[in-house]
Coordinates of C-alpha atoms in Angstrom, one line a residue:
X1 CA 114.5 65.2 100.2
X2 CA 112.3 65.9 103.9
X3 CA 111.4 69.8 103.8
X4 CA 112.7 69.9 106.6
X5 CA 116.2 68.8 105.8
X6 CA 116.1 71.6 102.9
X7 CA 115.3 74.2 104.8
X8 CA 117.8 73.2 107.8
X9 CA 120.3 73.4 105.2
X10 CA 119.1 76.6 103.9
X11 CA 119.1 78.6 107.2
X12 CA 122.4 77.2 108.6
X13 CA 124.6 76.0 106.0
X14 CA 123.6 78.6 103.1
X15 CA 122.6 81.4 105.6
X16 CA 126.7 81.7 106.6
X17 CA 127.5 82.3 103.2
X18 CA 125.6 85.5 103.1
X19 CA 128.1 87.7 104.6
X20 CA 130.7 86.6 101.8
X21 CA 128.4 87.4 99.2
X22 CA 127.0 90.5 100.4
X23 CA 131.5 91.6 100.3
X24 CA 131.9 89.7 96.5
X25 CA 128.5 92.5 95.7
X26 CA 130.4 95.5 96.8
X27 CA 133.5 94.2 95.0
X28 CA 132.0 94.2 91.8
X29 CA 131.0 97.5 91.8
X30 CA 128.3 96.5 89.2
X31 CA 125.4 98.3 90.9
X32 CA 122.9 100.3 89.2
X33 CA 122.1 103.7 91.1
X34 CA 118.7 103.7 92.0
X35 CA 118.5 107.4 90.9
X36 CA 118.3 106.1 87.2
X37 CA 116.0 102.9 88.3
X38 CA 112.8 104.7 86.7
X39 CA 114.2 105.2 83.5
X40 CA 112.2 103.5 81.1
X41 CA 115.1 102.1 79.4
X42 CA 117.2 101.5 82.9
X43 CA 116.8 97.3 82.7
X44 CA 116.8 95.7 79.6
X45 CA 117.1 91.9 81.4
X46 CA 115.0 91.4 84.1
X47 CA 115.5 88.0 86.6
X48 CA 112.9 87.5 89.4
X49 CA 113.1 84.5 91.5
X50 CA 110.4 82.1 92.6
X51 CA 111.8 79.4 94.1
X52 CA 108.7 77.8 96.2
X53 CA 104.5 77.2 96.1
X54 CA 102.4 77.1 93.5
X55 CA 100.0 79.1 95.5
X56 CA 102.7 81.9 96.3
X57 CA 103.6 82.1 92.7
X58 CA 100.5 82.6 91.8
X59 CA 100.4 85.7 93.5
X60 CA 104.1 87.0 92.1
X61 CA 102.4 87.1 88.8
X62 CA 100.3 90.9 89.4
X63 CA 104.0 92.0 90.2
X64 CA 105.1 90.3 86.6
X65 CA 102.7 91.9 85.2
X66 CA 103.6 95.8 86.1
X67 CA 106.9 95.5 85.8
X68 CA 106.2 94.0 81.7
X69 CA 104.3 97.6 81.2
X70 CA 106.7 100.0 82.9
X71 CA 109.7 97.8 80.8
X72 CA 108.1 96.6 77.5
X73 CA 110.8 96.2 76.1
X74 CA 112.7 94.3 78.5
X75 CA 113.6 90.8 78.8
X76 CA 111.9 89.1 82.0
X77 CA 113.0 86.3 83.0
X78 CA 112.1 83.6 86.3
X79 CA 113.9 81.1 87.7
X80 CA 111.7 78.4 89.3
X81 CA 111.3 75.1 90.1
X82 CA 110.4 71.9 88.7
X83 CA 107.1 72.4 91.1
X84 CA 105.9 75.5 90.3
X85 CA 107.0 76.1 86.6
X86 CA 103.5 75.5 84.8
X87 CA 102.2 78.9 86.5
X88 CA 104.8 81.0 84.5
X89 CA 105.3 78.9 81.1
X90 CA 102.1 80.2 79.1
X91 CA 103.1 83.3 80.7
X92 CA 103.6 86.0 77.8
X93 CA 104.8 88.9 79.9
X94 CA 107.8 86.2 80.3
X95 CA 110.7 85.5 77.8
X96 CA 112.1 82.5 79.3
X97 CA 111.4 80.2 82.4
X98 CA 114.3 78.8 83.8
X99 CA 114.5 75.5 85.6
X100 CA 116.5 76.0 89.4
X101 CA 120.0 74.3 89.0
X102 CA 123.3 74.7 90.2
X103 CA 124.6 74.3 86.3
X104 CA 122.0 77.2 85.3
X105 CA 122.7 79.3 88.0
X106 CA 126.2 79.1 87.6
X107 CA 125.7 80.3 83.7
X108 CA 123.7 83.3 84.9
X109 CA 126.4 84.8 86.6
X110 CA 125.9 88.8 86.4
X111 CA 123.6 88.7 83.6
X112 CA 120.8 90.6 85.0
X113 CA 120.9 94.4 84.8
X114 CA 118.1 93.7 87.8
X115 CA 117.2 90.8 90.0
X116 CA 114.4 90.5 92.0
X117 CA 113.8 88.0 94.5
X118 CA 110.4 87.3 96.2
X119 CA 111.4 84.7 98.3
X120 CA 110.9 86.0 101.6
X121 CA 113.4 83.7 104.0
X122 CA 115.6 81.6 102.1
X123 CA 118.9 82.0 101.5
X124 CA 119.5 80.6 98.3
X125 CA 117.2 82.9 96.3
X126 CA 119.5 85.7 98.4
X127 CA 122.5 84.0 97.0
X128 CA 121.8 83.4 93.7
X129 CA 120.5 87.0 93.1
X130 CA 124.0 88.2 94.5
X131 CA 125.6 85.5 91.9
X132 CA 123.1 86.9 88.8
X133 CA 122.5 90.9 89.0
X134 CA 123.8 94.3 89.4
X135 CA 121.7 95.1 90.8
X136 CA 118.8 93.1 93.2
X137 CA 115.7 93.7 94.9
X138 CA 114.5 92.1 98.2
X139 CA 112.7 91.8 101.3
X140 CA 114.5 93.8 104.2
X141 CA 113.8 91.9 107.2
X142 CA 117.1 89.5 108.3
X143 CA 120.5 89.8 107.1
X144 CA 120.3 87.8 104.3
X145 CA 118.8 91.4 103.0
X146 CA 122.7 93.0 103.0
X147 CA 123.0 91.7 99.3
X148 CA 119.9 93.6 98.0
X149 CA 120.1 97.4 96.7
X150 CA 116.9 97.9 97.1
X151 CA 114.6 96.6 100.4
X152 CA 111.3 96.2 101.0
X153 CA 109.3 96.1 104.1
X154 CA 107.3 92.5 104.7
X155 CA 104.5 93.7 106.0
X156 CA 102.1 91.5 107.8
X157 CA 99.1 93.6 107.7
X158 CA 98.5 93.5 103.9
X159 CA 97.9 90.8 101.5
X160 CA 101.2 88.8 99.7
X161 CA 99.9 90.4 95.9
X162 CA 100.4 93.6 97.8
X163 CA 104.1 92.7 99.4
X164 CA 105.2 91.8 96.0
X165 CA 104.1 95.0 94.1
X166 CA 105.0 97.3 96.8
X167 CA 108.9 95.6 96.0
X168 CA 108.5 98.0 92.7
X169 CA 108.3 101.3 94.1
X170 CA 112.1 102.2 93.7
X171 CA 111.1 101.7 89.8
X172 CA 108.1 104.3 90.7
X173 CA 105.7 101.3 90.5
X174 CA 102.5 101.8 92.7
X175 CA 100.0 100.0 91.4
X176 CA 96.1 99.1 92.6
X177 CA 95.3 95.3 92.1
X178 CA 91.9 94.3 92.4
X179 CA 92.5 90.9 91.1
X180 CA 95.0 88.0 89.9
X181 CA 96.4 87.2 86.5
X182 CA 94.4 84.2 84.6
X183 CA 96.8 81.8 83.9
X184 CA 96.5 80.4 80.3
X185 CA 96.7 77.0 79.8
X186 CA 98.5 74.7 76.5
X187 CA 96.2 73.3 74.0
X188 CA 97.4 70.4 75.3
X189 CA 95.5 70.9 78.5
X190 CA 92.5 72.3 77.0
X191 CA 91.8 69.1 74.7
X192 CA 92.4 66.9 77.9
X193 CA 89.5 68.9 79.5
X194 CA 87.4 68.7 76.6
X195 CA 87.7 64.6 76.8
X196 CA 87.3 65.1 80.6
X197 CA 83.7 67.1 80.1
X198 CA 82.9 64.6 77.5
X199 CA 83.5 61.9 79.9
X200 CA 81.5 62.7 82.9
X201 CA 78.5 64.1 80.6
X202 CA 79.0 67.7 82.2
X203 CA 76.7 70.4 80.8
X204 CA 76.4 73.7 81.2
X205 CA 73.8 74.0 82.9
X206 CA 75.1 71.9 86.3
X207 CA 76.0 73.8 88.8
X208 CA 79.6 72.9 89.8
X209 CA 81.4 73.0 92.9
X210 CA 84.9 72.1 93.3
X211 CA 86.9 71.0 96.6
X212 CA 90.3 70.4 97.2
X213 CA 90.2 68.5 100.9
X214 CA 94.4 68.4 101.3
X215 CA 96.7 70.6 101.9
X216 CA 101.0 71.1 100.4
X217 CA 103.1 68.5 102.7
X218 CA 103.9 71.3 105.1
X219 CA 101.6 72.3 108.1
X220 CA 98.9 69.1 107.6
X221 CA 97.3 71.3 110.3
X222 CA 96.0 73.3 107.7
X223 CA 93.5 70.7 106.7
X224 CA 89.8 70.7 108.3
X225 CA 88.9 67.5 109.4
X226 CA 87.7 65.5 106.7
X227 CA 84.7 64.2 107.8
X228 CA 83.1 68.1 108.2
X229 CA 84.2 68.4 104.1
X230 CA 82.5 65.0 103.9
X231 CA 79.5 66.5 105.5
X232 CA 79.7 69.9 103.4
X233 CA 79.7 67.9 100.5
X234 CA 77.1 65.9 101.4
X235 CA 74.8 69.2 101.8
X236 CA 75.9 70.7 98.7
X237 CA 74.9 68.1 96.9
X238 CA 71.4 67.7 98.3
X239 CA 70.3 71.1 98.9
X240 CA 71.9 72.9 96.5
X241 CA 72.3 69.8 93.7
X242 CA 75.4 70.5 92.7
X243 CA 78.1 68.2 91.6
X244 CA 81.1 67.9 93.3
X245 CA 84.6 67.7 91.6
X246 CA 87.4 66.8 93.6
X247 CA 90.6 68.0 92.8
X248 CA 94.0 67.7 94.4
X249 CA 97.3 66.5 93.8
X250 CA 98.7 62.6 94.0
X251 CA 99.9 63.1 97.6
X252 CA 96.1 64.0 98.5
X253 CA 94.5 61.0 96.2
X254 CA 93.8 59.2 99.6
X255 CA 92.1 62.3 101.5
X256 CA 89.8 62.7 98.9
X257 CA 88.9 59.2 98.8
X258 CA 88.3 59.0 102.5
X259 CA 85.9 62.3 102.0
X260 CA 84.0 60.2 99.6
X261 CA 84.1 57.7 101.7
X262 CA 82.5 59.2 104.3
X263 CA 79.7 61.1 102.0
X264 CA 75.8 59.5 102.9
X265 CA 74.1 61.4 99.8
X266 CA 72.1 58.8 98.1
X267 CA 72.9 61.6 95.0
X268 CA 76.6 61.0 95.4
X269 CA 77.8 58.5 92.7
X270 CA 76.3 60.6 90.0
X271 CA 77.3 63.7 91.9
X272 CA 80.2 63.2 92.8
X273 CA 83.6 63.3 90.4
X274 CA 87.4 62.6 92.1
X275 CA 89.5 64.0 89.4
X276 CA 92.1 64.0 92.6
X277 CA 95.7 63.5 90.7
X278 CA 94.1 62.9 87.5
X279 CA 95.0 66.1 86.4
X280 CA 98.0 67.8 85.3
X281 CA 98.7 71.5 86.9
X282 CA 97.7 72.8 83.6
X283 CA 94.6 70.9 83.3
X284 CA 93.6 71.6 86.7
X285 CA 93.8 75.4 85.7
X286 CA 92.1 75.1 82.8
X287 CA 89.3 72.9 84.5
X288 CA 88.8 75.5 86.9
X289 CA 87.8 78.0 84.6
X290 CA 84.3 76.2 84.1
X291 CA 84.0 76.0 87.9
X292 CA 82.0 78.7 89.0
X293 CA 82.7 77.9 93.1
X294 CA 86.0 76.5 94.6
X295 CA 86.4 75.3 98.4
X296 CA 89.9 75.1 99.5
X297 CA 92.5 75.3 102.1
X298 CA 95.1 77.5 102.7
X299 CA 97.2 75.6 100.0
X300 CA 98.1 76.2 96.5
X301 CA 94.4 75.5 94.6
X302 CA 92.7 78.3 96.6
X303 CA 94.8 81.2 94.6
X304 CA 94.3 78.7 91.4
X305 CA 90.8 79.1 91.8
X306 CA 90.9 82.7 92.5
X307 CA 93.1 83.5 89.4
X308 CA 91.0 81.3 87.4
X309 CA 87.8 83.7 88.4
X310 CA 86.1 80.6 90.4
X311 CA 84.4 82.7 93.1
X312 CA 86.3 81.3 96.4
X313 CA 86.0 80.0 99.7
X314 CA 88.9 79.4 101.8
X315 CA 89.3 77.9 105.3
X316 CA 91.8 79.4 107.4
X317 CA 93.6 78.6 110.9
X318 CA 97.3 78.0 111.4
X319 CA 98.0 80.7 109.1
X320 CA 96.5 84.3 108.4
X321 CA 94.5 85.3 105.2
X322 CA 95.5 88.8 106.0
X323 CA 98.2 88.0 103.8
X324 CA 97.0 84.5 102.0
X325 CA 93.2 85.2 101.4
X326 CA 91.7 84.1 98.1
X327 CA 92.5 87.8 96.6
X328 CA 90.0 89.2 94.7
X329 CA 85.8 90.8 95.3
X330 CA 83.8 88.5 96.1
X331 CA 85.7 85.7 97.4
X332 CA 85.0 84.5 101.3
X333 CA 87.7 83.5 104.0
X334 CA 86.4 82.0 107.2
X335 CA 88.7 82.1 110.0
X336 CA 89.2 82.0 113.9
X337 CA 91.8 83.2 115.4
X338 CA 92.8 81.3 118.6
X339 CA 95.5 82.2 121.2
X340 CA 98.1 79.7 119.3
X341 CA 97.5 81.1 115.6
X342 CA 98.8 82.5 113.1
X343 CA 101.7 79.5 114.4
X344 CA 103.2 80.0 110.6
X345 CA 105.5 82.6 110.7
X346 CA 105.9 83.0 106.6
X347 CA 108.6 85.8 106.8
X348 CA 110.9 83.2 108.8
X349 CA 110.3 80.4 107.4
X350 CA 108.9 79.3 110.4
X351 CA 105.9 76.0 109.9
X352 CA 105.8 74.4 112.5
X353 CA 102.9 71.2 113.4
X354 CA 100.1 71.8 115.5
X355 CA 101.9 72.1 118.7
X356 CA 98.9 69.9 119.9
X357 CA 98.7 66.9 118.2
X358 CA 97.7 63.7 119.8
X359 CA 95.6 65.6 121.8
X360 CA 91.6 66.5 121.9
X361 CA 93.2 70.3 120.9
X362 CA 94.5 69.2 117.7
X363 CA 94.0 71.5 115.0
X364 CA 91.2 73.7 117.1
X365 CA 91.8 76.8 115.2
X366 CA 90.3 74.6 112.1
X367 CA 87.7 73.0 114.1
X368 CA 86.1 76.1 114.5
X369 CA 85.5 76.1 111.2
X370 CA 81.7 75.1 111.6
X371 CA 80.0 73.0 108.8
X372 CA 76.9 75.5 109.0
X373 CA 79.5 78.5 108.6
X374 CA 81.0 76.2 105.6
X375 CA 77.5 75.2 103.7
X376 CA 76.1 79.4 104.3
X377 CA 79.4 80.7 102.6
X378 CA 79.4 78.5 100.0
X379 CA 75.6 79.1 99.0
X380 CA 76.5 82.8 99.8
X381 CA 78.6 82.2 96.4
X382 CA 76.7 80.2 94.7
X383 CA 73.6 82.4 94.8
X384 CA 76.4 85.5 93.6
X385 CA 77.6 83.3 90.9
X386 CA 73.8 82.9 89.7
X387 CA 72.9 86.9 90.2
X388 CA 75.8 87.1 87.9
X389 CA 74.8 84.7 85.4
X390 CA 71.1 86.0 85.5
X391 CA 72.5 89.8 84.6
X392 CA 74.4 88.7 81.4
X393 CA 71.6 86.6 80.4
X394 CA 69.9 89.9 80.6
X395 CA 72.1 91.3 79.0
X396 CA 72.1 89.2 75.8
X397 CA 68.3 89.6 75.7
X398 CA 68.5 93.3 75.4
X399 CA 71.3 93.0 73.0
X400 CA 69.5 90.9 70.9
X401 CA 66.2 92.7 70.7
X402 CA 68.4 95.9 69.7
X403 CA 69.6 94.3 67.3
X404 CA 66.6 93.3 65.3

């Protein structure tokens, strides 16, 4: 079904249903009081909903994390969607990943001794944490908030990992995150890989770069024009030899092959490797673990490559990376702001198209994204990731004459 549609039906059809639920709530007379809520042994079954983005879930997982040392014992559960399941299902702070349905829904009803839900607009996630705990956790802003106990400000002027987290102060969570959660990966995905490296003859010595050109199916604005990434690419691989790998899902297969396309390094066919939708989201994870520099979007694989440790550069424009930034040290955004952007409002719901396409201002927030500005950051990284690797070879060498 169009986004669009499902979002429609989120804000007009589901959001009157809110007011109902937040009365069926108070009629239960189920809630917790938050007096008890930092008890260690206050919530024994935990719920937190993730609904949306690969990307966005991504950065839920910090908050996962915090919540498995304050309740060790507890049972933590998400509900998710087809889409984004693979970041939580080699999760171990997790007990059980549960597919969205009306049919499972319907069998959680009031199950949870706490619910959270990080979904910061939609209804549904309001809805079905009203339907599953006693009590529930939530962004404050609009009036889906009235079923939520506890409410948390969505603040604009700090980074999503940071919105999340601060949603567990009433438990007398305040934690410092300085990074994301490496995701695991099956050993399913990591003997893929292994055939994949064995494949294109990669050795550990090549310096490689991966670039994700697309974006999610939302806000194609978000994309910068592919024949600058051609061009970046181009210079990466002649100045810097590096070898590219593409990577990016089915929907973007085509992108990537017009970036390719549009390449004129003589170096490019044995420096050059589309792996765009040949990849499970597990693979893709795993794969980026051996990638020492990512170049993305503001879409889902720029926080893969951050969690993953990839040191990451992200290109920025309809939307801000106040809150979306690559999180982690070391890790460059380029952005500039114009008098139309941020045009993504995320705490509404609001993402809208480039109010200018079809004309010569299409997309100039991204087009001021110079390929210069591009090909510095990126050899900014690169030249980190090899300070890096030069101190633990170091390293090893004192180590090993110690030990003789």
């Amino acid at each position: 079904m169009d986004v669009r549609i499902i979002r429609l039906f989120d804000r007009y059809i589901l959001g009157a249903l809110i007011p109902p639920a937040a009365l069926f709530s108070w009629f239960t007379k189920k809630q917790k009081e938050q007096k008890n809520a930092s008890a260690n042994d206050a919530y024994q079954k935990i719920l937190m909903i993730k609904l949306w983005a690969i990307g966005d879930s991504i950065l839920t997982l910090p908050m996962i994390r915090e919540l498995k040392k304050k309740y060790p014992k507890a049972q933590i559960d998400v509900l998710c969607h087809e889409r984004n399941k693979d970041v939580y299902t080699e999760n171990k702070d997790l007990a059980n990943v549960l597919l969205f349905s009306i049919k499972q829904v319907w069998k959680l009803y009031q199950k949870y001794d706490l619910v959270i839900d990080t979904e910061p607009y939609f209804h549904v996630s309001a809805l079905i944490a009203a339907w599953t705990g006693t009590y529930r956790a939530g962004f404050a802003h609009q009036f889906r908030s009235m079923v939520y106990n506890s409410k948390t400000a969505f603040r604009k002027d700090q980074h999503m990992v940071q919105n999340y987290t601060d949603m567990l102060k009433f438990l007398g969570i305040t934690p410092s995150i300085t990074k994301l959660i490496k995701i695991e990966s099956s050993s399913e995905a990591k003997a893929r890989v292994k055939e994949l490296v064995q494949q294109y003859q990669l050795k550990q010595k090549d310096l490689l770069i991966g670039i994700s050109p697309g974006v999610a199916e939302s806000v194609k604005s978000r994309m910068w024009p592919l024949q600058r990434m051609a061009y970046l690419a181009d210079r990466l691989v002649d100045e810097l030899h590096a070898k590219i790998i593409f990577l990016d899902s089915p929907s973007n297969a085509a992108h990537v092959d017009e970036v390719i396309k549009k390449m004129t390094s003589m170096k490019k066919d044995k420096r050059v490797i589309n792996l765009a939708g040949k990849t499970n989201l597990k693979e893709t994870l795993f794969l980026m673990t051996g990638i020492p520099v990512f170049i993305s979007n503001d879409t889902g694989p720029v926080h893969m490559a951050a969690a993953q440790a990839c040191k990451t550069l992200g290109l920025y424009g309809p939307n801000i990376p106040t809150l979306w930034a690559p999180y982690g040290k070391g890790n460059i955004v380029l952005y500039h702001k114009v008098h139309c952007s941020p045009c993504i409002i995320n705490d509404k719901g609001k993402m809208p198209e480039c109010i200018y396409k079809g004309t010569d201002q299409y997309q100039m927030c991204m087009k001021r994204i110079e390929i210069n500005d591009a090909f510095d950051a990126a050899k900014e990284l690169v030249e980190a990731w090899r300070a890096e690797q030069n101190q633990q070879n170091r390293r090893k060498q004192v180590k090993h004459v110690r030990s003789r």
